[in-house]
Amino acid sequence: MQLTDAQLVTKILRGDPTGFQELVSRYQKPVFGICYRMMRQREEAEDLSQEVFIKAYRYLGQYNHEHKFSSWILKIATNTCIDAIRKKRVDTLPLDEEIKTNQEDVSAERAFLQEEAHREIEAAIGSLPPDYRIVVLLYHHQGQSYQQIADQLEIPMSMVKNRLFRARKMLKESLKKLKEETLWTAEQVQKS
């Protein structure tokens, strides 16, 4: 029978480090996924994932068994990435899904336009302030509820809703501006 996360933590805290390898195996992919979506660089995501597990091991004694271990470690991952972003002041592109096109059904021009739109959305999300970007990432890409995000980031649910609302408003404005610039450029090309 497989031990629960809480049982593994207890085992580790009692001096048996073999349980930690099981926790790493369970959470390696989700931790890397968050790091990669936030940093958009595989090597950096791998480094930060290792840092997350080092922090988790170091602070395992502070883990509260009343909460889910998954929330705790994913919060460490999120905060580690936010810290890295702040230190480097790197604009990130949190989307990692490629536009899937069926070449038989979609013309090359339409595929190009879809890919261009995807890049524009990535750039717009990447330009959001980190506090807003992480909420968009957790809500739209991780599929977390308002309450899960609030718990993970340790902020009130009203703040999660507010940040998501403001992020969407910023994205709408950013994409509207981009569309206007694109139309203006197209008109200038046609006039020449």
XYZ file of N, CA and C in Angstrom:
576
model
N 0.835 -1.181 0.000
C 0.000 0.000 0.000
C 0.884 1.251 0.000
N 0.495 2.200 -0.808
C 1.284 3.417 -0.963
C 1.034 4.366 0.213
N 2.114 4.928 0.727
C 1.997 5.879 1.830
C 1.458 7.208 1.318
N 0.727 7.904 2.175
C 0.244 9.239 1.819
C 1.414 10.210 1.907
N 1.214 11.397 1.368
C 2.260 12.424 1.447
C 2.594 12.732 2.904
N 1.573 12.869 3.735
C 1.786 13.191 5.150
C 2.576 12.078 5.844
N 2.287 10.825 5.510
C 3.028 9.708 6.099
C 4.489 9.720 5.651
N 4.711 10.058 4.386
C 6.089 10.152 3.889
C 6.850 11.265 4.603
N 6.187 12.399 4.809
C 6.831 13.516 5.511
C 7.206 13.088 6.926
N 6.293 12.424 7.603
C 6.567 11.945 8.959
C 7.759 10.987 8.952
N 7.799 10.105 7.986
C 8.896 9.144 7.841
C 10.232 9.874 7.668
N 10.238 10.896 6.836
C 11.464 11.672 6.589
C 11.896 12.399 7.857
N 10.935 13.019 8.533
C 11.248 13.778 9.747
C 11.762 12.877 10.875
N 11.432 11.597 10.802
C 11.928 10.636 11.801
C 13.313 10.100 11.438
N 13.872 10.607 10.349
C 15.248 10.247 10.001
C 15.405 9.287 8.837
N 14.313 8.936 8.167
C 14.403 8.020 7.024
C 14.277 8.820 5.729
N 15.411 9.139 5.081
C 15.374 9.988 3.885
C 14.828 9.297 2.633
N 14.572 7.990 2.693
C 14.080 7.298 1.496
C 12.703 7.806 1.068
N 11.940 8.308 2.010
C 10.614 8.836 1.681
C 10.681 10.073 0.806
N 11.782 10.800 0.905
C 11.887 12.031 0.116
C 11.970 11.726 -1.372
N 12.651 10.647 -1.734
C 12.737 10.272 -3.147
C 11.348 9.990 -3.703
N 10.488 9.390 -2.892
C 9.107 9.129 -3.327
C 8.357 10.447 -3.543
N 8.550 11.409 -2.646
C 7.905 12.720 -2.824
C 8.414 13.408 -4.090
N 9.711 13.316 -4.334
C 10.280 13.904 -5.553
C 9.653 13.241 -6.775
N 9.549 11.925 -6.753
C 8.945 11.210 -7.888
C 7.503 11.649 -8.125
N 6.755 11.849 -7.057
C 5.351 12.242 -7.180
C 5.184 13.659 -7.724
N 6.073 14.560 -7.332
C 5.858 15.980 -7.638
C 6.858 16.586 -8.615
N 7.734 15.774 -9.168
C 8.740 16.283 -10.101
C 8.095 16.942 -11.318
N 7.128 16.283 -11.930
C 6.490 16.831 -13.129
C 5.676 18.091 -12.834
N 4.818 18.102 -11.810
C 4.061 19.338 -11.550
C 4.957 20.524 -11.185
N 6.002 20.269 -10.409
C 6.921 21.351 -10.028
C 7.640 21.879 -11.268
N 8.163 20.972 -12.084
C 8.838 21.399 -13.308
C 7.861 22.151 -14.214
N 6.626 21.678 -14.307
C 5.617 22.328 -15.151
C 5.399 23.779 -14.766
N 5.272 24.041 -13.481
C 5.094 25.423 -13.029
C 6.342 26.241 -13.343
N 7.500 25.696 -13.040
C 8.753 26.428 -13.289
C 8.927 26.722 -14.777
N 8.616 25.756 -15.617
C 8.794 25.958 -17.053
C 7.802 26.988 -17.592
N 6.561 26.913 -17.153
C 5.562 27.871 -17.635
C 5.912 29.302 -17.230
N 6.513 29.437 -16.078
C 6.843 30.781 -15.613
C 8.143 31.301 -16.212
N 9.115 30.424 -16.404
C 10.433 30.882 -16.833
C 10.665 30.723 -18.336
N 9.994 29.783 -18.959
C 10.076 29.541 -20.406
C 11.475 29.152 -20.884
N 12.294 28.672 -19.998
C 13.624 28.177 -20.366
C 13.840 26.862 -19.632
N 14.049 25.817 -20.403
C 14.136 24.469 -19.838
C 15.222 24.358 -18.762
N 16.423 24.837 -19.062
C 17.529 24.710 -18.113
C 17.231 25.454 -16.818
N 16.696 26.651 -16.957
C 16.372 27.432 -15.764
C 15.256 26.763 -14.966
N 14.279 26.204 -15.660
C 13.183 25.496 -14.986
C 13.712 24.271 -14.241
N 14.662 23.573 -14.848
C 15.261 22.410 -14.184
C 16.018 22.839 -12.933
N 16.802 23.916 -13.041
C 17.546 24.424 -11.888
C 16.604 24.851 -10.769
N 15.555 25.578 -11.141
C 14.608 26.049 -10.132
C 13.835 24.887 -9.512
N 13.551 23.859 -10.300
C 12.872 22.672 -9.757
C 13.731 22.025 -8.674
N 15.032 21.920 -8.940
C 15.936 21.367 -7.926
C 15.945 22.247 -6.680
N 15.968 23.547 -6.899
C 15.952 24.481 -5.775
C 14.679 24.308 -4.942
N 13.558 24.082 -5.618
C 12.282 23.876 -4.921
C 12.377 22.658 -4.001
N 12.921 21.555 -4.504
C 13.006 20.346 -3.686
C 14.018 20.497 -2.549
N 15.072 21.263 -2.778
C 16.029 21.538 -1.699
C 15.342 22.342 -0.600
N 14.583 23.370 -1.005
C 13.844 24.170 -0.021
C 12.816 23.317 0.710
N 12.113 22.471 -0.028
C 11.093 21.613 0.587
C 11.738 20.707 1.641
N 12.881 20.127 1.317
C 13.571 19.247 2.266
C 14.032 20.040 3.492
N 14.599 21.204 3.229
C 15.130 22.041 4.306
C 14.028 22.488 5.271
N 12.844 22.809 4.730
C 11.763 23.353 5.552
C 10.640 22.348 5.801
N 10.932 21.074 5.628
C 9.913 20.042 5.796
C 9.287 20.073 7.191
N 10.067 20.465 8.169
C 9.551 20.564 9.536
C 8.472 21.623 9.693
N 8.410 22.565 8.762
C 7.403 23.628 8.827
C 6.118 23.267 8.087
N 6.122 22.126 7.394
C 4.924 21.705 6.661
C 3.800 21.399 7.646
N 2.621 21.943 7.372
C 1.442 21.737 8.209
C 0.632 20.580 7.625
N 0.535 19.500 8.368
C -0.150 18.290 7.889
C -1.645 18.499 7.650
N -2.195 19.600 8.116
C -3.619 19.875 7.892
C -3.875 20.311 6.451
N -2.831 20.739 5.761
C -2.964 21.182 4.370
C -2.374 20.118 3.447
N -2.763 20.178 2.200
C -2.250 19.217 1.226
C -0.779 19.508 0.938
N 0.011 18.453 0.881
C 1.426 18.601 0.565
C 1.600 19.185 -0.829
N 0.733 18.773 -1.756
C 0.839 19.265 -3.135
C 0.718 20.787 -3.175
N -0.217 21.345 -2.417
C -0.370 22.808 -2.380
C 0.876 23.462 -1.811
N 1.437 22.847 -0.777
C 2.610 23.408 -0.119
C 3.807 23.437 -1.067
N 4.079 22.327 -1.733
C 5.267 22.281 -2.601
C 5.062 23.125 -3.861
N 3.840 23.170 -4.386
C 3.589 23.998 -5.571
C 3.655 25.482 -5.220
N 3.323 25.803 -3.983
C 3.482 27.190 -3.532
C 4.969 27.543 -3.456
N 5.768 26.624 -2.975
C 7.220 26.848 -2.947
C 7.726 27.058 -4.375
N 7.245 26.246 -5.308
C 7.660 26.377 -6.714
C 7.270 27.741 -7.268
N 6.045 28.138 -7.021
C 5.558 29.431 -7.504
C 6.392 30.571 -6.933
N 6.601 30.550 -5.632
C 7.359 31.626 -4.990
C 8.822 31.639 -5.423
N 9.397 30.474 -5.634
C 10.784 30.395 -6.103
C 10.911 31.033 -7.486
N 9.944 30.758 -8.348
C 9.963 31.347 -9.697
C 9.732 32.853 -9.652
N 8.796 33.284 -8.822
C 8.544 34.725 -8.694
C 9.809 35.427 -8.207
N 10.488 34.830 -7.234
C 11.748 35.413 -6.751
C 12.782 35.487 -7.869
N 12.881 34.434 -8.670
C 13.844 34.421 -9.783
C 13.497 35.489 -10.809
N 12.215 35.661 -11.081
C 11.781 36.694 -12.032
C 12.142 38.072 -11.503
N 11.869 38.289 -10.242
C 12.178 39.603 -9.648
C 13.677 39.877 -9.653
N 14.471 38.858 -9.378
C 15.927 39.036 -9.356
C 16.475 39.352 -10.735
N 15.959 38.685 -11.724
C 16.493 38.848 -13.076
C 15.750 39.882 -13.897
N 14.564 40.240 -13.453
C 13.723 41.170 -14.222
C 13.533 40.661 -15.644
N 13.244 39.367 -15.752
C 13.064 38.723 -17.048
C 11.593 38.762 -17.420
N 11.308 39.162 -18.648
C 9.950 39.030 -19.153
C 9.768 37.578 -19.541
N 8.731 36.958 -18.975
C 8.506 35.551 -19.278
C 7.282 35.383 -20.147
N 7.231 34.260 -20.787
C 6.082 33.898 -21.606
C 5.482 32.639 -20.999
N 4.410 32.782 -20.207
C 3.932 31.645 -19.449
C 3.152 30.593 -20.218
N 2.833 30.849 -21.443
C 2.076 29.851 -22.182
C 3.034 28.863 -22.808
N 2.691 27.602 -22.727
C 3.579 26.626 -23.347
C 2.869 25.730 -24.338
N 1.604 25.955 -24.519
C 0.885 25.121 -25.471
C 1.052 25.692 -26.865
N 1.378 24.835 -27.796
C 1.490 25.274 -29.177
C 0.115 25.209 -29.809
N -0.110 26.074 -30.769
C -1.368 26.004 -31.496
C -1.322 24.768 -32.362
N -2.334 23.959 -32.198
C -2.388 22.723 -32.973
C -3.225 22.978 -34.215
N -2.614 22.777 -35.321
C -3.343 22.991 -36.568
C -3.324 21.727 -37.389
N -4.396 21.463 -38.036
C -4.492 20.332 -38.942
C -4.217 20.881 -40.332
N -3.078 20.526 -40.886
C -2.650 21.103 -42.156
C -3.623 20.801 -43.292
N -4.370 19.715 -43.175
C -5.328 19.386 -44.229
C -6.531 20.325 -44.198
N -6.924 20.741 -43.007
C -8.135 21.547 -42.860
C -7.867 23.049 -42.839
N -6.672 23.428 -42.495
C -6.379 24.847 -42.300
C -5.354 25.296 -43.329
N -5.632 26.376 -43.977
C -4.691 26.887 -44.973
C -3.419 27.374 -44.284
N -2.364 27.485 -45.034
C -1.095 27.950 -44.478
C -1.236 29.360 -43.922
N -2.007 30.194 -44.599
C -2.189 31.570 -44.131
C -2.913 31.596 -42.795
N -3.955 30.801 -42.688
C -4.715 30.765 -41.442
C -3.842 30.227 -40.305
N -3.046 29.213 -40.596
C -2.143 28.659 -39.587
C -1.150 29.724 -39.129
N -0.626 30.483 -40.082
C 0.304 31.554 -39.740
C -0.373 32.586 -38.837
N -1.595 32.976 -39.189
C -2.326 33.965 -38.398
C -2.622 33.446 -36.991
N -2.956 32.172 -36.876
C -3.208 31.589 -35.558
C -1.933 31.587 -34.713
N -0.829 31.211 -35.326
C 0.441 31.199 -34.603
C 0.842 32.613 -34.187
N 0.608 33.558 -35.066
C 0.919 34.956 -34.750
C 0.062 35.441 -33.581
N -1.217 35.104 -33.602
C -2.114 35.484 -32.504
C -1.651 34.843 -31.199
N -1.240 33.604 -31.265
C -0.746 32.900 -30.081
C 0.489 33.606 -29.513
N 1.408 33.990 -30.386
C 2.612 34.710 -29.941
C 2.250 36.052 -29.313
N 1.271 36.736 -29.895
C 0.851 38.028 -29.350
C 0.240 37.863 -27.962
N -0.558 36.825 -27.793
C -1.155 36.565 -26.480
C -0.064 36.205 -25.476
N 0.886 35.378 -25.883
C 2.013 35.032 -25.009
C 2.765 36.288 -24.573
N 3.036 37.155 -25.533
C 3.772 38.387 -25.228
C 2.969 39.270 -24.283
N 1.662 39.362 -24.504
C 0.814 40.192 -23.642
C 0.797 39.637 -22.219
N 0.669 38.334 -22.083
C 0.676 37.733 -20.747
C 2.055 37.884 -20.118
N 3.090 37.735 -20.917
C 4.445 37.896 -20.412
C 4.743 39.295 -19.913
N 4.007 40.281 -20.411
C 4.238 41.666 -19.992
C 3.454 42.046 -18.736
N 2.581 41.157 -18.267
C 1.833 41.448 -17.042
C 2.780 41.498 -15.845
N 2.434 42.294 -14.833
C 3.229 42.262 -13.598
C 3.214 40.842 -13.013
N 4.283 40.422 -12.364
C 4.368 39.046 -11.859
C 3.177 38.604 -11.006
N 2.660 39.484 -10.146
C 1.528 39.109 -9.294
C 0.286 38.783 -10.109
N 0.093 39.468 -11.214
C -1.061 39.203 -12.076
C -0.797 37.989 -12.965
N 0.428 37.898 -13.462
C 0.792 36.803 -14.360
C 0.597 35.452 -13.679
N 1.020 35.350 -12.414
C 0.914 34.072 -11.721
C -0.541 33.673 -11.521
N -1.418 34.637 -11.247
C -2.837 34.322 -11.069
C -3.436 33.822 -12.383
N -3.086 34.478 -13.489
C -3.567 34.034 -14.806
C -3.069 32.621 -15.087
N -1.800 32.384 -14.805
C -1.207 31.063 -15.038
C -1.913 29.991 -14.221
N -2.085 30.240 -12.935
C -2.698 29.236 -12.069
C -4.156 28.991 -12.427
N -4.873 30.038 -12.789
C -6.299 29.897 -13.089
C -6.536 29.272 -14.463
N -5.915 29.844 -15.477
C -6.209 29.406 -16.839
C -5.395 28.194 -17.294
N -4.199 28.021 -16.773
C -3.354 26.931 -17.258
C -3.248 25.768 -16.288
N -3.337 26.058 -15.003
C -3.326 24.976 -14.023
C -4.750 24.538 -13.679
N -5.735 25.367 -14.052
C -7.129 25.017 -13.790
C -7.501 25.085 -12.319
N -6.769 25.890 -11.554
C -7.063 25.993 -10.131
C -8.244 26.924 -9.893
N -8.951 26.667 -8.804
C -10.085 27.515 -8.421
C -9.554 28.769 -7.728
N -10.445 29.748 -7.551
C -10.065 30.963 -6.828
C -9.529 30.597 -5.439
N -10.231 29.688 -4.769
C -9.842 29.316 -3.411
C -8.483 28.625 -3.383
N -8.227 27.748 -4.340
C -6.930 27.068 -4.399
C -5.803 28.076 -4.613
N -6.040 29.041 -5.485
C -5.024 30.070 -5.744
C -4.801 30.901 -4.488
N -5.900 31.286 -3.842
C -5.800 32.081 -2.610
C -4.993 31.324 -1.552
N -5.278 30.040 -1.400
C -4.547 29.231 -0.418
C -3.072 29.121 -0.783
N -2.796 28.887 -2.052
C -1.415 28.700 -2.490
C -0.599 29.978 -2.342
N -1.188 31.112 -2.690
C -0.458 32.381 -2.630
C -0.601 33.083 -1.282
N -1.443 32.503 -0.407
C -1.721 33.086 0.915
C -2.221 34.518 0.802
N -3.224 34.699 -0.043
C -3.877 35.994 -0.192
C -5.380 35.762 -0.134
N -6.156 36.802 0.174
C -7.611 36.625 0.211
C -8.161 36.286 -1.178
N -9.262 35.539 -1.199
C -9.871 35.161 -2.469
C -10.308 36.407 -3.237
N -10.735 37.444 -2.531
C -11.141 38.676 -3.213
C -9.970 39.279 -3.987
N -8.761 39.132 -3.462
C -7.580 39.651 -4.154
C -7.284 38.823 -5.404
N -7.513 37.519 -5.322
C -7.330 36.657 -6.497
C -8.273 37.120 -7.601
N -9.547 37.305 -7.247
C -10.545 37.741 -8.229
C -10.176 39.104 -8.807
N -9.722 40.002 -7.931
C -9.350 41.343 -8.368
C -8.167 41.302 -9.329
N -7.152 40.526 -8.995
C -5.970 40.429 -9.864
C -6.325 39.807 -11.207
N -7.179 38.801 -11.182
C -7.589 38.160 -12.426
C -8.387 39.137 -13.283
N -9.283 39.890 -12.655
C -10.071 40.894 -13.379
C -9.153 41.942 -14.005
N -8.226 42.454 -13.211
C -7.308 43.487 -13.716
C -6.377 42.938 -14.799
N -5.934 41.712 -14.620
C -5.059 41.097 -15.629
C -5.798 40.960 -16.952
N -7.046 40.530 -16.894
C -7.832 40.402 -18.127
C -8.032 41.763 -18.783
N -8.265 42.773 -17.966
C -8.443 44.130 -18.497
C -7.151 44.608 -19.168
N -6.021 44.369 -18.521
C -4.724 44.749 -19.099
C -4.470 44.006 -20.407
N -4.797 42.715 -20.416
C -4.603 41.918 -21.632
C -5.475 42.437 -22.762
N -6.715 42.771 -22.435
C -7.634 43.287 -23.451
C -7.092 44.582 -24.051
N -6.621 45.482 -23.195
C -6.059 46.755 -23.665
C -4.801 46.531 -24.496
N -3.946 45.662 -24.016
C -2.696 45.379 -24.715
C -2.957 44.788 -26.097
N -3.876 43.843 -26.170
C -4.192 43.208 -27.453
C -4.940 44.164 -28.376
N -5.773 45.039 -27.794
C -6.489 46.040 -28.595
C -5.486 47.000 -29.235
N -4.518 47.452 -28.447
C -3.477 48.346 -28.948
C -2.681 47.687 -30.068
N -2.338 46.438 -29.853
C -1.583 45.690 -30.852
C -2.380 45.547 -32.139
N -3.675 45.285 -32.007
C -4.535 45.141 -33.182
C -4.598 46.458 -33.953
N -4.739 47.569 -33.222
C -4.788 48.885 -33.874
C -3.480 49.176 -34.598
N -2.355 48.854 -33.971
C -1.052 49.072 -34.605
C -0.908 48.213 -35.857
N -1.384 46.986 -35.777
C -1.313 46.075 -36.919
C -2.162 46.595 -38.070
N -3.363 47.072 -37.759
C -4.240 47.619 -38.799
C -3.622 48.860 -39.425
N -3.026 49.731 -38.599
C -2.406 50.950 -39.105
C -1.260 50.587 -40.047
N -0.437 49.613 -39.651
C 0.682 49.175 -40.489
C 0.176 48.600 -41.805
N -0.880 47.804 -41.743
C -1.446 47.210 -42.963
C -1.966 48.295 -43.897
N -2.595 49.332 -43.340
C -3.101 50.439 -44.167
C -1.949 51.181 -44.830
N -0.854 51.379 -44.112
C 0.306 52.074 -44.666
C 0.928 51.268 -45.805
N 0.959 49.959 -45.650
C 1.512 49.096 -46.696
C 0.637 49.172 -47.941
N -0.679 49.176 -47.757
C -1.596 49.237 -48.894
C -1.486 50.570 -49.626
N -1.233 51.658 -48.907
C -1.131 52.986 -49.521
C 0.142 53.114 -50.357
N 1.188 52.365 -50.014
C 2.440 52.509 -50.758
C 2.470 51.706 -52.020
